Short mmCIF file of C-alpha atoms in Angstrom, two decimals:
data_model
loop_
_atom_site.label_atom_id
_atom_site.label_comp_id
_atom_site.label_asym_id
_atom_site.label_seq_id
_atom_site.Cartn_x
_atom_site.Cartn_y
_atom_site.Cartn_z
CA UNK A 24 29.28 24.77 12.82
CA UNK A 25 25.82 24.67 14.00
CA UNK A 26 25.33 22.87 17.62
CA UNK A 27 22.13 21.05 17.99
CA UNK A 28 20.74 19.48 20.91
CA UNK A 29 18.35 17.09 20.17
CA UNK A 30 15.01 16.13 22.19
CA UNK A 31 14.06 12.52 21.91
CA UNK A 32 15.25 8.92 21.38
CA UNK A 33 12.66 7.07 19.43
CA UNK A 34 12.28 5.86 16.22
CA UNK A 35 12.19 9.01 14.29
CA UNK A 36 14.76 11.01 16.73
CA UNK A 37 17.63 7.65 15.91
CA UNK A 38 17.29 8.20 12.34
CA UNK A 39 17.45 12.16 12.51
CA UNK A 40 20.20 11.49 14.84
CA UNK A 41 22.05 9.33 12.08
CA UNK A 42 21.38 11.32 9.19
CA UNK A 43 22.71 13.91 11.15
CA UNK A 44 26.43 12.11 11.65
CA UNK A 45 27.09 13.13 8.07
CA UNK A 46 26.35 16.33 8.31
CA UNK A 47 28.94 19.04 8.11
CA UNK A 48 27.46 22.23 8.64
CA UNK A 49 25.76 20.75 12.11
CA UNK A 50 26.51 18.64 14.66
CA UNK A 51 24.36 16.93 17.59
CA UNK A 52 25.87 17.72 20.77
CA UNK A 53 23.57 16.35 23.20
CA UNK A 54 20.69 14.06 23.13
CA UNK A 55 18.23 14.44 25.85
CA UNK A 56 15.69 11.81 27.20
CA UNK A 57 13.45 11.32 30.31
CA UNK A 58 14.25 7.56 30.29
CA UNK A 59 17.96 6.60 30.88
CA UNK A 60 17.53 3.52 29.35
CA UNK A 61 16.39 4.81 25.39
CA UNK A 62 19.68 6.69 25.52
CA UNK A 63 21.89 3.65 25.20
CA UNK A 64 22.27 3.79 21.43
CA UNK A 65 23.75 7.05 21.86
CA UNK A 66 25.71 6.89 24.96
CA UNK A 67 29.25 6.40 23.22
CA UNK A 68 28.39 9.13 20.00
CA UNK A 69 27.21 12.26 21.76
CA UNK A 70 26.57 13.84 25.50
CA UNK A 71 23.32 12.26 26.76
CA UNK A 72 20.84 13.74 29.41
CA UNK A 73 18.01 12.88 31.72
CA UNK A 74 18.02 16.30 33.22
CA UNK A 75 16.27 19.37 31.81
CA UNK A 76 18.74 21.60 33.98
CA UNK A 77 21.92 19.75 32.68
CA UNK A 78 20.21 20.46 28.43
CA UNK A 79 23.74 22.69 26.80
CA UNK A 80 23.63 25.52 24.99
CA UNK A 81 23.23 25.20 21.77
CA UNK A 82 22.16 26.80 18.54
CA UNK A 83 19.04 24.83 17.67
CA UNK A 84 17.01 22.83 20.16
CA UNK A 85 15.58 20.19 18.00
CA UNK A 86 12.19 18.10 19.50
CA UNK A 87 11.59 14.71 17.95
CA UNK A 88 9.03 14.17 20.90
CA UNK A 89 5.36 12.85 21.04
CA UNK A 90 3.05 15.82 20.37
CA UNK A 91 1.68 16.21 23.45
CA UNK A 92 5.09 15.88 25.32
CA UNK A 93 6.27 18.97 22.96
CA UNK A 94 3.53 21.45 24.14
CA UNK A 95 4.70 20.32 27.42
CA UNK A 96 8.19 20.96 27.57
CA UNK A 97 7.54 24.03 25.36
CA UNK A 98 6.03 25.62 27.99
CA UNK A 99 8.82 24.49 30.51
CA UNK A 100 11.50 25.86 28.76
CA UNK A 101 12.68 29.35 27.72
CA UNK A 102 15.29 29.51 25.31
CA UNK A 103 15.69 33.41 24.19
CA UNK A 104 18.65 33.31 21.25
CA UNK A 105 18.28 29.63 19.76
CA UNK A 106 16.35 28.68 16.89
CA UNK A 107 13.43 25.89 18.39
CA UNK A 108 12.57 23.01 15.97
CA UNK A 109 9.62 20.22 16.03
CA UNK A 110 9.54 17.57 13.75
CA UNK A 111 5.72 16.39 14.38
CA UNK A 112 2.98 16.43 11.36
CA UNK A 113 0.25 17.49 13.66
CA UNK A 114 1.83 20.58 15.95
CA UNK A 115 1.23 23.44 14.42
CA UNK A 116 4.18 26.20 14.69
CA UNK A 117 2.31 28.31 17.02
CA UNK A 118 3.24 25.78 19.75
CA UNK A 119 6.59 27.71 20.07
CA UNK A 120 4.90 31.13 19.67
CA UNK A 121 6.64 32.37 22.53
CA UNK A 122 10.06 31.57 21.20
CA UNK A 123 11.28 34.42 19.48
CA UNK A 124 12.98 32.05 16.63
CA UNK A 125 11.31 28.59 15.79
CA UNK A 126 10.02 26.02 13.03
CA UNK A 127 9.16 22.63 11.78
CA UNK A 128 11.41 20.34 10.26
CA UNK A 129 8.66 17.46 9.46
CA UNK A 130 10.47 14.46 7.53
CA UNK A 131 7.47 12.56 5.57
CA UNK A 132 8.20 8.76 6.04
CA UNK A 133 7.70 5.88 8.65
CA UNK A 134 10.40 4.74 10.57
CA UNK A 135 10.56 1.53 12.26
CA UNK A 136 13.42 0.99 14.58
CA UNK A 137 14.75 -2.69 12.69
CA UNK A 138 14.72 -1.27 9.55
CA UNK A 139 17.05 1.75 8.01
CA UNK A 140 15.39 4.28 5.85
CA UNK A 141 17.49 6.01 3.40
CA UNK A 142 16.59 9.82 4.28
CA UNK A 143 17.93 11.36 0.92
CA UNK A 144 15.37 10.25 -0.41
CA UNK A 145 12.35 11.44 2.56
CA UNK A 146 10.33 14.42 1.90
CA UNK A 147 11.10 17.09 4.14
CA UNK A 148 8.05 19.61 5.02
CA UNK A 149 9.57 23.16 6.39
CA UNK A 150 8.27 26.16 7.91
CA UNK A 151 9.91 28.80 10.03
CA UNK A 152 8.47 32.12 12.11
CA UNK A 153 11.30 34.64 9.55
CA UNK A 154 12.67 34.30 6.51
CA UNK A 155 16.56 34.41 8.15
CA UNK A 156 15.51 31.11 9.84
CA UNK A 157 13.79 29.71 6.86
CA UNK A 158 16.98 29.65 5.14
CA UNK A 159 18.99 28.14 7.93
CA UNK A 160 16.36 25.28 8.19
CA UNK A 161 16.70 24.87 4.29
CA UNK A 162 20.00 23.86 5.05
CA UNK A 163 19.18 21.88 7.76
CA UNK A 164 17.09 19.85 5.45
CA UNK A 165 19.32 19.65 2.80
CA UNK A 166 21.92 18.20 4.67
CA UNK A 167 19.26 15.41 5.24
CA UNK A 168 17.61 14.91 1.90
CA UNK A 169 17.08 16.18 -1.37
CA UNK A 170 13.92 16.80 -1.36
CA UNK A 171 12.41 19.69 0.69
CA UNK A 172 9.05 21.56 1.01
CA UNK A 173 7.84 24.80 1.69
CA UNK A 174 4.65 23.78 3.72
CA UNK A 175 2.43 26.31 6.02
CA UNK A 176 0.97 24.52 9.78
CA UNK A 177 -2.22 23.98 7.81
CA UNK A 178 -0.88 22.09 4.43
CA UNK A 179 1.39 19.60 7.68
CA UNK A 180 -1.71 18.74 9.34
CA UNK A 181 -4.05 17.49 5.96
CA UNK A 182 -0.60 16.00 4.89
CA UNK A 183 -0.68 14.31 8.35
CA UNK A 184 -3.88 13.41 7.77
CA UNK A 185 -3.18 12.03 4.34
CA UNK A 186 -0.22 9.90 5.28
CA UNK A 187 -2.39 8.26 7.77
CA UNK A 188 -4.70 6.90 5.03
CA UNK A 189 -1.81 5.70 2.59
CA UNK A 190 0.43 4.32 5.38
CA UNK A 191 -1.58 3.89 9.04
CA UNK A 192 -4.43 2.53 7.92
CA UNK A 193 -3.41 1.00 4.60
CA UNK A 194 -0.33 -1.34 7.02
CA UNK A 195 -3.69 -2.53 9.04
CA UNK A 196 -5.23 -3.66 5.66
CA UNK A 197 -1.86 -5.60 5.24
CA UNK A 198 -2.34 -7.00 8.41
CA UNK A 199 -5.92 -8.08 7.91
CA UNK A 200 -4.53 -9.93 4.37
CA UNK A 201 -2.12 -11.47 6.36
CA UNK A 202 -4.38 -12.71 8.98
CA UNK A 203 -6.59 -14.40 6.15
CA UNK A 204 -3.93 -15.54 4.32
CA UNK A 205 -2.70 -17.32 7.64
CA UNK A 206 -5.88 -18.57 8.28
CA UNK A 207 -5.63 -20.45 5.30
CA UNK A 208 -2.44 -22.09 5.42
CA UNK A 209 -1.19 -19.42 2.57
CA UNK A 210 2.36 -17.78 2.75
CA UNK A 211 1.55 -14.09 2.79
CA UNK A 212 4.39 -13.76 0.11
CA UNK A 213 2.53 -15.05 -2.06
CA UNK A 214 0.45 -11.38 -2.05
CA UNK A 215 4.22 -9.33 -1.52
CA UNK A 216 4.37 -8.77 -5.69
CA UNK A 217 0.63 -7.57 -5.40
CA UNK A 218 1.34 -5.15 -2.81
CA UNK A 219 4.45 -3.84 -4.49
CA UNK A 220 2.96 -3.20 -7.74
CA UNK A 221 -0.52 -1.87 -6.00
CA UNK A 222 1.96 1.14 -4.20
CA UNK A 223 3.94 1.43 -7.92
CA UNK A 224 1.44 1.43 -10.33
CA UNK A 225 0.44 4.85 -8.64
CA UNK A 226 3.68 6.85 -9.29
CA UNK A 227 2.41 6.76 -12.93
CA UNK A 228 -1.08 6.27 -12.63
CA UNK A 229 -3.49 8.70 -10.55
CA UNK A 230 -5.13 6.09 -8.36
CA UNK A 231 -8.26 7.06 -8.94
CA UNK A 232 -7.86 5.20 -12.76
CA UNK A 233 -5.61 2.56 -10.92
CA UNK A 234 -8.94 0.93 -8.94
CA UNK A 235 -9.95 -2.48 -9.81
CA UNK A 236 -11.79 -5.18 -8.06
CA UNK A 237 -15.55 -6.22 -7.44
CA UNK A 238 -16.87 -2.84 -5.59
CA UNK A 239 -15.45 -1.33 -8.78
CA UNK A 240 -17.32 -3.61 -11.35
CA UNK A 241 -19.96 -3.96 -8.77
CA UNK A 242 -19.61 -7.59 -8.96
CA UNK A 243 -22.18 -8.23 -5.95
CA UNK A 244 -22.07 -12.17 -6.42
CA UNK A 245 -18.35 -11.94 -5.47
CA UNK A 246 -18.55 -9.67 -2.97
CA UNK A 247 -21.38 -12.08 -1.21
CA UNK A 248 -19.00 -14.88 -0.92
CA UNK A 249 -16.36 -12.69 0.09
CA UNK A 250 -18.61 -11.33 3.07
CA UNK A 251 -19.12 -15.19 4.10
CA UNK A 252 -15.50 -15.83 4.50
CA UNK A 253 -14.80 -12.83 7.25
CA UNK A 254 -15.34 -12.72 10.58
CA UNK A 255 -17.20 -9.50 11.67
CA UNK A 256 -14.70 -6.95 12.04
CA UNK A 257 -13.19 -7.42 8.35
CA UNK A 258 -16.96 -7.63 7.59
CA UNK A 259 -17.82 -4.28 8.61
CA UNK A 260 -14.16 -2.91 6.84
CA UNK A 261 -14.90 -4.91 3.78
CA UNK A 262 -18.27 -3.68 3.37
CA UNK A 263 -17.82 0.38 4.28
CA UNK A 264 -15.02 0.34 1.76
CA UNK A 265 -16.82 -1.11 -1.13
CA UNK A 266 -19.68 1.20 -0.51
CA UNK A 267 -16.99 3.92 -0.41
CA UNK A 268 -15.19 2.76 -3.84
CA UNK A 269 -18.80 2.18 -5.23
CA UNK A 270 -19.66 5.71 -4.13
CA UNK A 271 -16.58 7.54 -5.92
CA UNK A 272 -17.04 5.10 -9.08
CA UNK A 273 -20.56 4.83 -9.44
CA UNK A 274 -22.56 1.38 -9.79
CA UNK A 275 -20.56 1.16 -13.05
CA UNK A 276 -21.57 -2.10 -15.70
CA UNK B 12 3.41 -27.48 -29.23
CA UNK B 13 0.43 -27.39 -27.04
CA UNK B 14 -2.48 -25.04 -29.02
CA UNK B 15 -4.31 -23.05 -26.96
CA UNK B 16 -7.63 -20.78 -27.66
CA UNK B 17 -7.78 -17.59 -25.45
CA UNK B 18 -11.20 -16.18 -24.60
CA UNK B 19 -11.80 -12.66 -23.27
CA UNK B 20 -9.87 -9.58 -24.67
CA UNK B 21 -9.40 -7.64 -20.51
CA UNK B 22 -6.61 -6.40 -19.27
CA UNK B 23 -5.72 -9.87 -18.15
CA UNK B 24 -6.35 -11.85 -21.19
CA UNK B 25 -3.70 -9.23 -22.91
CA UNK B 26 -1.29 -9.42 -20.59
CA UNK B 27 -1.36 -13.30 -20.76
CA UNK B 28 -1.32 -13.16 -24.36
CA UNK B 29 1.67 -11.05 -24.32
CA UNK B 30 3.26 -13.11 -21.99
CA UNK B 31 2.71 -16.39 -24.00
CA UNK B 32 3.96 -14.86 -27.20
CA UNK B 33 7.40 -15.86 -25.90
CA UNK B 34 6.34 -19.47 -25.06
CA UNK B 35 7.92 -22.25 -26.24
CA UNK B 36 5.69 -25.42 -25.69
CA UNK B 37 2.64 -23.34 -26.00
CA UNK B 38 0.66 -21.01 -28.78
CA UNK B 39 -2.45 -19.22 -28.62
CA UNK B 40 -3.88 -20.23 -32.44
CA UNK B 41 -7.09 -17.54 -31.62
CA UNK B 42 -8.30 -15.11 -28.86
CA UNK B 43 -12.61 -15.05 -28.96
CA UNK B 44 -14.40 -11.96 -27.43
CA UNK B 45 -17.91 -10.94 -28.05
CA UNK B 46 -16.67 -7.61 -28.78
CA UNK B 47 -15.21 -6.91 -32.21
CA UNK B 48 -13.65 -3.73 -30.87
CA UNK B 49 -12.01 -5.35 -28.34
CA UNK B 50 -10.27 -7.92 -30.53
CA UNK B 51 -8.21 -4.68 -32.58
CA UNK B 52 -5.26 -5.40 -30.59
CA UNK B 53 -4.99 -9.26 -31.49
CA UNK B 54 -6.06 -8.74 -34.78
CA UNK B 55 -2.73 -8.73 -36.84
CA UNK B 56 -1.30 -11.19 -34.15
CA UNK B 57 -3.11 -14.24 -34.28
CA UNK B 58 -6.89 -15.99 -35.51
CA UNK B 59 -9.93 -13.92 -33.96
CA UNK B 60 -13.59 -14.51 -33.55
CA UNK B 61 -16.36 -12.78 -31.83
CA UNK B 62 -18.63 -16.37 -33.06
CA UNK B 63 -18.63 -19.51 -30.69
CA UNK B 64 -19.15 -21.55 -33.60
CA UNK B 65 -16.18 -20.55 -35.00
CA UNK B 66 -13.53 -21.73 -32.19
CA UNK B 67 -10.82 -23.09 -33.38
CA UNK B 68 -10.02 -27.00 -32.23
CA UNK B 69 -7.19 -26.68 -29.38
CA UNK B 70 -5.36 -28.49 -26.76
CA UNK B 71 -6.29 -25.84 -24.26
CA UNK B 72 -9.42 -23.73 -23.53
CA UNK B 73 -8.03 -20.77 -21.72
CA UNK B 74 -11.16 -18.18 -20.47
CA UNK B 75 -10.13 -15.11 -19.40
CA UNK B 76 -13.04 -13.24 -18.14
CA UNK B 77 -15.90 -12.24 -15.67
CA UNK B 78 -16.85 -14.61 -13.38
CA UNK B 79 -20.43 -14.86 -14.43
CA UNK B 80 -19.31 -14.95 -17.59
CA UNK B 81 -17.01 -18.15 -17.42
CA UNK B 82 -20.00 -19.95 -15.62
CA UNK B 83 -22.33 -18.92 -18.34
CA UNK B 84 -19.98 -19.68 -21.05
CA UNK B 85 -19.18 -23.34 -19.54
CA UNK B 86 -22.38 -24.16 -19.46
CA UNK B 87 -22.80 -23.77 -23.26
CA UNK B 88 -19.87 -25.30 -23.92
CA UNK B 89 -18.76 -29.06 -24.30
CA UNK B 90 -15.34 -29.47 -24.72
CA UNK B 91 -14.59 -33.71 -24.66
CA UNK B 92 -10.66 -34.06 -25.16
CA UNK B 93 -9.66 -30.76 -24.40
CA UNK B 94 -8.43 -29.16 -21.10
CA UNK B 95 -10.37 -26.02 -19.58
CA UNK B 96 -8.90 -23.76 -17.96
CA UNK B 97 -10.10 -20.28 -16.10
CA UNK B 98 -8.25 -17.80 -14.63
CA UNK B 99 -10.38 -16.56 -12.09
CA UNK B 100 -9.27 -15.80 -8.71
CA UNK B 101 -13.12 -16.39 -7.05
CA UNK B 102 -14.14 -18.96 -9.16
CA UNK B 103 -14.16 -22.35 -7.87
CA UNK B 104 -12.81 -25.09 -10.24
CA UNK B 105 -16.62 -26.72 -10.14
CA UNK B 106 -17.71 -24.74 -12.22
CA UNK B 107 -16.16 -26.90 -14.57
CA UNK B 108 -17.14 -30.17 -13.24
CA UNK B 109 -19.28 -31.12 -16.46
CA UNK B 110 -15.68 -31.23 -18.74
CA UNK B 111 -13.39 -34.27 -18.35
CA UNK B 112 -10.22 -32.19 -17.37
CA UNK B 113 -10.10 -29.02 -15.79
CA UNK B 114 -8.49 -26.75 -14.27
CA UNK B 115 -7.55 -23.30 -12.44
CA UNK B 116 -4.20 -20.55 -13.70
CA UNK B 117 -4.54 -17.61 -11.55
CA UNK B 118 -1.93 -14.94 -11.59
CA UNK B 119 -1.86 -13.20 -8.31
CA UNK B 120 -0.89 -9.13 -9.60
CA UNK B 121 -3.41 -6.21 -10.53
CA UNK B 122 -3.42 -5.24 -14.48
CA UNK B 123 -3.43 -1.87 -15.74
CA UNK B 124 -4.59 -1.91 -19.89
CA UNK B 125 -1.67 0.96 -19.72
CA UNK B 126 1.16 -0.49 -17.63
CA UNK B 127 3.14 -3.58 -18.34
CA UNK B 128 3.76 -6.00 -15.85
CA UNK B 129 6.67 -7.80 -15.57
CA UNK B 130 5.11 -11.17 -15.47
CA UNK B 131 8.03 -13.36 -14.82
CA UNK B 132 7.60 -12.31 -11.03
CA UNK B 133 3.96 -12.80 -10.65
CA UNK B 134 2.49 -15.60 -8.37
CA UNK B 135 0.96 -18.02 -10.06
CA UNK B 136 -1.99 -20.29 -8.71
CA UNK B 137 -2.60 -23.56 -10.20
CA UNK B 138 -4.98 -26.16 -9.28
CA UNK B 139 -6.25 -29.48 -11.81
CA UNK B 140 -8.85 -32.37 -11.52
CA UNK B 141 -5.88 -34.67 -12.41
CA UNK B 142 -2.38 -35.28 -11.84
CA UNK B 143 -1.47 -35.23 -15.54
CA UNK B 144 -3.07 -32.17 -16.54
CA UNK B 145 -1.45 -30.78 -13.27
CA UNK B 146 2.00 -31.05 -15.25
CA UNK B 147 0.62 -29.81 -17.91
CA UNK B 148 -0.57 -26.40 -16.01
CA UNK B 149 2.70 -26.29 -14.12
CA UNK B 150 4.58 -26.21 -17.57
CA UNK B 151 2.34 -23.25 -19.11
CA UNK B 152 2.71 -21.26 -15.57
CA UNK B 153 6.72 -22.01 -15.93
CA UNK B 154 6.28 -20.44 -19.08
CA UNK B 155 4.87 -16.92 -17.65
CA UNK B 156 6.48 -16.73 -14.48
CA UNK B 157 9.18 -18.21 -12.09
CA UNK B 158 6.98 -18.26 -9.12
CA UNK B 159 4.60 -21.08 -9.43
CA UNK B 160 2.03 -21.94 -5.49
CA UNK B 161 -0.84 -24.97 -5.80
CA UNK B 162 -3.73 -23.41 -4.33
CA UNK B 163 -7.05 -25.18 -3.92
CA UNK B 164 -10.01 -23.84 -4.54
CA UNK B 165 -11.02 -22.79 -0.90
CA UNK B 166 -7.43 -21.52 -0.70
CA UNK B 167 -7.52 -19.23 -3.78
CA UNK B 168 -11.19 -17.97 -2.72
CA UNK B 169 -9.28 -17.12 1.07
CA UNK B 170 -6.55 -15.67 -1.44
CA UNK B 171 -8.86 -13.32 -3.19
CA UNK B 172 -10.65 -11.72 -0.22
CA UNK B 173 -6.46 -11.25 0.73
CA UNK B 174 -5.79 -9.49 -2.27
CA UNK B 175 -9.01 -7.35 -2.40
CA UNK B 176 -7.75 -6.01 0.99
CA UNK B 177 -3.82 -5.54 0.50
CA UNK B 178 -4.58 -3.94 -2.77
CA UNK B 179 -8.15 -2.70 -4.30
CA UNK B 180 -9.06 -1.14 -0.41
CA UNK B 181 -5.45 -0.03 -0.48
CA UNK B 182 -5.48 1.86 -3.40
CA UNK B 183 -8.96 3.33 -2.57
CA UNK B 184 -7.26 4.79 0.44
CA UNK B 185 -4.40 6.25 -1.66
CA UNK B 186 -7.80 7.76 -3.45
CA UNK B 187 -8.51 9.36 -0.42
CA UNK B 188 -5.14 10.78 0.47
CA UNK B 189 -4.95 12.41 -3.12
CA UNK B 190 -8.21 14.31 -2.58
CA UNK B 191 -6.87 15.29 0.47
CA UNK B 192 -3.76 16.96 -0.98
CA UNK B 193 -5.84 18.16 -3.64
CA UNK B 194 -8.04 19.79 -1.39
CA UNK B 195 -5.56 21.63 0.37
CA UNK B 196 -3.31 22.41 -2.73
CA UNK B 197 -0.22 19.91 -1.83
CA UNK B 198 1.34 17.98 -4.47
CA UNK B 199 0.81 14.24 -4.09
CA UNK B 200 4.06 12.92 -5.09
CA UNK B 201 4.88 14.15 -1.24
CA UNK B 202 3.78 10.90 -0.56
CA UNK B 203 4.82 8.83 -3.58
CA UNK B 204 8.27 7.73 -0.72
CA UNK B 205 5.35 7.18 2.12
CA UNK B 206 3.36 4.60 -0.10
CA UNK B 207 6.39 2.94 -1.20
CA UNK B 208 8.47 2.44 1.67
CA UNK B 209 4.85 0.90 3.99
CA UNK B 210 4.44 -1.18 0.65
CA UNK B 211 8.25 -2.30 0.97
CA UNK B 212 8.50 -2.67 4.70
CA UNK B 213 6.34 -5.51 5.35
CA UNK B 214 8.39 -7.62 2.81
CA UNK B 215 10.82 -7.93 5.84
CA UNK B 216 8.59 -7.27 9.31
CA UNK B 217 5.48 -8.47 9.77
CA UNK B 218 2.61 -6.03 9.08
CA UNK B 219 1.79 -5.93 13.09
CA UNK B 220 4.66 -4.88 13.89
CA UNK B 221 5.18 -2.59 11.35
CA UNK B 222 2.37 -0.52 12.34
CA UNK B 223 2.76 3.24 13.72
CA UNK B 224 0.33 6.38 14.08
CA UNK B 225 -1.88 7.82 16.25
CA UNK B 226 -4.33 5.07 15.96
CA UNK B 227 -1.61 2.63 17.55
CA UNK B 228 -0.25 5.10 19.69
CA UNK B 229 -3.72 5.96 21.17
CA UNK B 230 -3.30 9.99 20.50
CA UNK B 231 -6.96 10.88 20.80
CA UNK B 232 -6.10 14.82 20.45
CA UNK B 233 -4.37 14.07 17.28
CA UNK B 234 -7.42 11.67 16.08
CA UNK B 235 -9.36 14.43 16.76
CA UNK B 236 -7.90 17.11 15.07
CA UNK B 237 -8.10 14.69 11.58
CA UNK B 238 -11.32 13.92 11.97
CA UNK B 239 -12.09 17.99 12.15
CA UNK B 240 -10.59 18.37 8.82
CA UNK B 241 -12.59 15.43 7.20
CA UNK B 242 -15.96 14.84 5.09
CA UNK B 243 -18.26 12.83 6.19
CA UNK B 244 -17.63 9.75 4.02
CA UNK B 245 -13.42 9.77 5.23
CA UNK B 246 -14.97 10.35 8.89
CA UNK B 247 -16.63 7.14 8.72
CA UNK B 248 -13.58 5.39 7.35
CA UNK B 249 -10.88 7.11 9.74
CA UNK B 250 -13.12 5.91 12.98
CA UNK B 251 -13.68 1.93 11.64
CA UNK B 252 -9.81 1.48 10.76
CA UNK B 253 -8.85 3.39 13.87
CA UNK B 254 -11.40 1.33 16.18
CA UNK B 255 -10.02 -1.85 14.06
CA UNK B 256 -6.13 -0.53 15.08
CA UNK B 257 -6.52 0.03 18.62
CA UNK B 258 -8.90 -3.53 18.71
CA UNK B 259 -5.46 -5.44 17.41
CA UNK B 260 -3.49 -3.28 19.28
CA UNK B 261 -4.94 -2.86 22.57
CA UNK B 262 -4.70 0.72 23.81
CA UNK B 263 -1.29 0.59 24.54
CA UNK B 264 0.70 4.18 25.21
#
């Protein structure tokens, strides 16, 4: 059995954390946090922590921290025989560099507190400093999902960069239909189906051949009247990301 | 049995038509297009005609196409006993205010020529210039789908600007994060679960609170690092729907 102590209590850190229950080959034996009071969910399933000096020993030392907070307490600590995880998109490895044994276990998905994610089905991005460790983080990542990657520091951080456009900033664009649609006395459902099939269609269909719309067809009447109903902010979206679309597409018609 | 004659041969015009071929109360006795070419598919399934003299008689006129298209095309037109109908989501229903009874059938989804759509679950908007008729349009929109919304004009024109957001802008951004992967030799299906799960989340929270990343979280070093890895074009974008984030947001931390 693998003992891991795990660093972190926030969204992504609960959801490792009960993935984690399941597993049999490892076992979380400790969950450390600076704030007492984000260790509550975990107070009656594991040891808990506040204190750095009070951490157990432990196989892996696992940090589902914010990415500056991980340089940080990398450079605190000095573990010499454990294997030293991160699970952020933008660290690169060579945060643990002085380590002698470390990696990146980087699960692909959002998590949102309210809502459970079913993690055999999250991509998991992996890279360790020796191939001994590369195999025990394979099946650290199996035990989690079913679908794991091979991916070096530089592949995590355009992937990170690449989630943020098809997630990040594509939930504000949801936001800004939903602040129109409530604006207008519509139910935002109404738009749920769209958004469903928009994310869908592109499983099968490379999106580049799944854009439609006016900036596609170039249908500037449209877009004029669409300008007209926005206030300046969704203007200035609106009107960068048909020039982008019209860009890619040229002024087709 | 209610006749109807279908003009424009899109992607919309043949998913409708498929759609209606299971109808009960209604049949589409021809489909018109300019186009020959674009009739091939209707051609063995009902009465074509690329000729505006030849249009069949019919209970309903059903036009399927471009916006400045429907205007042009109404304008020639003079339809006395029949009901008009368009199915344009930025189209007001004025543009029929020279016909006796008119109206507006809008499906709410984005068509792919290549992918069906299962149509039964597709919002329909319906608006008419007279109680009767109103029926009428509610029956034929029963017939496609179960989810039926009246929508007036200035509603479905708020709509519209809604749906270019939540899913034409979306799916450029998915354009975006493919290149990216592309670029860096990642394959994009990594973020097929991504895309799916942000589409499916705000089904049950509300896009603002669903929202997560370094935008929200303020992480200029991260922001940073993305924008080094970025053309100029995804620059642009990256900085306006961060900015737009953090305005919602407030720079919390």
């Amino acid at each position: 059995m693998i003992s891991i102590v795990l660093f972190g209590a926030g969204n992504l850190a609960t959801h490792l954390f009960k993935a984690l229950l399941k597993a049999e080959k490892f076992k979380v034996v400790q969950v450390y946090n600076h704030k007492p009071e984000s260790l509550e969910f975990f107070k009656d399933k594991t040891n808990i922590t506040t204190n750095l000096e009070d951490v157990l020993p432990a196989d892996v030392y696992l940090f589902s921290l914010k990415d500056d907070v991980i340089s940080l307490l990398a450079k605190k600590l000095n573990y010499k025989k454990a294997f030293v995880l991160h699970t952020s998109g933008s660290t690169p490895l060579s945060v643990f560099s002085h380590f002698e044994r470390f990696g990146v276990i980087y699960p692909l998905q959002t998590f949102s507190r309210n809502k459970d994610v079913d993690f055999k089905k999250v991509p998991i991005c992996i890279e360790a400093n020796n191939e001994v460790d590369m195999q025990i983080l394979e099946q650290l990542a199996l035990e989690i999902t079913t679908r794991v990657y091979k991916i070096s520091s530089e592949q995590r951080k355009a992937l990170h960069v690449a989630a943020v456009f098809v997630s990040n900033f594509v939930n504000y664009l949801y936001t800004e239909g939903q602040e129109i649609c409530n604006k207008n006395e519509i139910p935002f459902e109404i738009l749920h189906p769209l958004i469903l099939e928009t994310a869908t269609k592109i499983v099968d269909l490379n999106p580049k051949e799944a854009q439609t719309g006016p900036a596609k067809r170039n249908d500037q009447e449209v877009i004029n009247s669409h300008l007209e109903l926005l206030n300046m902010e969704q203007q200035k979206l609106y009107k960068l990301l048909t020039e982008s679309i019209q860009n890619l597409h040229g002024k087709e018609l």
